[in-house]
Amino acid sequence: MVRLDGDALDRAVGGGLADRRPKATGTAGLRGLAVDGESLRVAAKAKGRKIHLLAALEHTTGLVLAQLDVGEKTHEITCFQPLLNTVAGLAGVVVTSDATHTQREHADCLLARGAHYMVIVKDSRKKLRRQLKPLPWKDIPLQSRTKGVGHGRSEIHRIKVATVNNISFPGAHQAVQIKRRRTDRMTGRTTITTVYAVTSLTAGQATQAQPARLVRDH
């Protein structure tokens, strides 16, 4: 029996799909690429280990350009750079990810390839969050307000963006504050949470990339 190298197959398929996707026009905004991990519910390897994949997919099309199997002896953080090493043409692309990948090494890697990043800052990044929380958010105008319904709840997202110059994260140019108001449609219970993000996009570049949408969609 011939054993199939799953990662090699993913690279070949992802590369083929990337070559066949519609080419960007001169008026198109910056392309968004999301890095996200997910455990497959029905797939398992020997000894019952569930397969956990880290994938890179386009925001607008949902097209998966690359994915890697996160093995038992590693984790998503160490797979981030190897995953993106298989994606060609990252220059000018905005890479989004969850708080797991708010790592200085990841930011350095993306900046070295001419890419941009947008990452979520949670309590695990205490020092960085402490720099974002006291920014004069009350004085900053609202950039985006959206409503949505799904998963048995309604949500309102209020997003503000501030230019920053002294945040201790590589290449950070802007900070984002997202206030999420969620109401459970069954119980009527409402919760409000505040989430922060940082991005290497400048104010001018953000006009093309629509950072509020990238944060909301990821």
C-alpha positions as a printed Julia matrix, in Angstrom:
218×3 Matrix{Float64}:
   0.0    0.0     0.0
   1.3    3.43   -0.95
   1.27   5.99    1.88
   0.09   9.46    0.93
   1.88  12.51    2.29
  -1.08  14.67    3.36
   0.91  17.9     3.72
   2.45  17.46    0.26
  -1.0   16.89   -1.22
  -2.31  20.01    0.53
   0.58  22.06   -0.87
  -0.07  20.82   -4.39
  -3.82  21.4    -4.24
  -3.47  24.8    -2.56
  -0.89  25.94   -5.07
  -3.08  24.82   -7.96
  -6.12  26.63   -6.61
  -4.09  29.78   -5.95
  -2.89  29.78   -9.57
  -6.49  29.5   -10.81
  -8.13  32.14   -8.64
  -9.22  35.39  -10.33
  -6.41  37.91  -10.64
  -6.72  41.12   -8.67
  -7.5   44.28  -10.62
  -5.72  47.57  -10.24
  -8.61  49.01   -8.24
  -8.98  46.09   -5.83
  -8.2   46.54   -2.15
  -5.59  44.62   -0.21
  -6.28  40.89   -0.04
  -7.13  39.34    3.33
  -5.82  35.91    4.33
  -7.03  34.24    7.53
  -4.93  31.71    9.44
  -7.16  29.44   11.5
  -7.01  26.02   13.13
  -9.71  23.39   13.45
  -9.97  19.82   14.68
 -11.75  17.46   12.3
 -14.6   15.73   14.13
 -14.82  12.61   11.98
 -11.2   12.11   11.04
  -8.68  10.36   13.24
  -5.29   8.75   12.9
  -3.81   5.73   14.59
  -4.27   5.45   18.36
  -7.35   7.64   18.15
  -5.58  10.97   17.68
  -7.86  13.58   16.17
  -6.52  15.44   13.19
  -6.03  19.16   13.82
  -5.36  21.33   10.78
  -3.98  24.84   10.49
  -5.18  26.51    7.31
  -4.71  29.74    5.38
  -7.81  30.86    3.51
  -8.87  33.95    1.62
 -11.38  36.22    3.3
 -13.41  37.05    0.22
 -13.59  33.65   -1.48
 -13.06  31.21    1.4
 -10.48  29.48   -0.78
  -7.99  27.4     1.23
  -4.53  28.17   -0.15
  -2.56  26.02    2.28
  -3.02  23.77    5.3
  -0.85  21.68    7.6
  -1.54  18.84    9.99
  -0.65  20.01   13.51
   1.01  16.91   14.95
   0.9   15.57   18.5
   4.4   16.84   19.29
   3.84  20.38   18.05
   1.16  23.09   18.12
  -0.34  25.85   15.99
   2.28  28.44   16.94
   5.2   26.43   15.58
   3.23  25.61   12.41
   2.39  29.23   11.56
   5.55  30.11    9.66
   5.91  26.72    7.87
   2.28  27.09    6.72
   2.8   30.55    5.24
   6.1   29.5     3.69
   3.99  27.42    1.3
   1.94  30.45    0.2
   3.5   32.41   -2.64
   3.04  36.13   -3.16
   2.35  37.35    0.38
   3.56  40.89   -0.33
   0.71  43.32    0.34
  -1.55  40.61    1.81
  -3.21  41.26    5.19
  -2.9   38.13    7.35
  -5.41  37.85   10.2
  -5.35  35.35   13.04
  -6.73  34.75   16.51
  -5.02  35.56   19.8
  -2.96  32.35   19.71
  -0.83  33.87   16.95
  -0.26  37.26   18.53
   3.46  36.49   18.55
   6.31  38.88   17.84
   8.07  36.22   15.76
   4.99  35.84   13.55
   4.81  39.6    12.98
   8.51  39.77   12.11
   8.06  36.91    9.62
   5.15  38.62    7.85
   6.83  42.02    7.73
   9.97  40.44    6.26
   7.85  39.1     3.38
   6.15  42.44    2.76
   2.85  41.28    4.24
   0.66  42.98    6.85
  -0.9   41.51    9.97
  -3.96  42.07   12.11
  -4.05  40.15   15.39
  -6.36  39.97   18.39
  -4.96  41.0    21.78
  -6.43  39.11   24.75
  -5.57  38.95   28.45
  -2.77  36.46   27.75
  -0.83  39.4    26.25
  -1.08  41.49   29.4
   1.66  44.01   28.59
   0.3   44.73   25.13
  -3.3   44.93   26.32
  -2.29  47.38   29.06
  -0.95  49.69   26.35
  -4.15  49.53   24.3
  -6.8   49.84   26.99
  -5.98  53.42   28.16
  -5.94  54.95   24.67
  -8.45  57.83   24.39
 -11.17  55.65   22.86
 -13.99  57.91   24.09
 -12.62  60.74   21.95
 -12.17  58.59   18.84
 -15.06  58.6    16.35
 -16.9   55.38   15.58
 -15.65  53.82   12.34
 -18.11  50.97   11.94
 -21.35  49.71   13.52
 -22.83  46.44   12.32
 -25.71  44.19   13.33
 -26.05  40.46   12.84
 -28.19  37.49   13.87
 -27.03  33.89   14.16
 -26.47  30.94   16.48
 -29.48  31.93   18.56
 -28.24  35.42   19.35
 -28.13  38.93   17.94
 -24.93  40.95   17.9
 -23.91  44.57   17.49
 -20.26  45.37   16.76
 -18.93  48.91   17.33
 -15.41  49.4    15.97
 -12.94  52.25   16.51
  -9.43  52.6    15.11
  -6.53  54.68   16.47
  -3.11  55.45   15.03
  -0.31  54.43   17.43
   3.42  55.08   17.43
   4.82  53.51   20.58
   3.1   50.13   20.95
   5.59  47.38   21.84
   4.75  45.07   18.95
   6.75  44.85   15.7
   5.52  47.24   13.03
   2.28  48.21   14.81
   0.72  51.31   13.23
  -2.9   51.12   14.37
  -4.93  49.78   17.28
  -8.52  48.59   17.02
 -11.22  48.47   19.69
 -14.23  46.22   19.1
 -17.2   46.4    21.46
 -19.44  43.36   21.05
 -22.99  43.49   22.41
 -24.54  40.0    22.34
 -28.14  39.21   23.24
 -29.36  35.65   23.71
 -32.65  35.51   21.81
 -34.02  32.78   24.06
 -33.21  34.26   27.48
 -32.91  37.94   26.6
 -29.59  38.09   28.47
 -27.16  40.68   27.1
 -23.39  40.72   27.5
 -20.93  43.39   26.4
 -17.27  42.59   25.81
 -14.37  44.71   24.59
 -11.77  43.21   22.28
  -8.56  44.85   21.07
  -6.43  44.25   18.0
  -3.28  45.67   16.46
  -2.28  45.94   12.82
   0.72  46.92   10.76
  -1.56  48.75    8.32
  -1.2   52.51    8.18
  -4.3   54.7     8.03
  -3.93  55.06    4.26
  -3.52  51.33    3.69
  -6.45  50.56    5.98
  -8.78  52.41    3.6
  -8.04  49.72    1.02
  -8.05  46.79    3.44
 -11.18  47.68    5.47
  -9.7   46.62    8.83
 -13.06  46.69   10.6
 -14.34  44.01    8.24
 -11.21  41.89    8.57
 -11.44  41.88   12.38
 -15.18  41.2    12.36
 -14.99  38.37    9.82
 -12.12  36.5    11.35
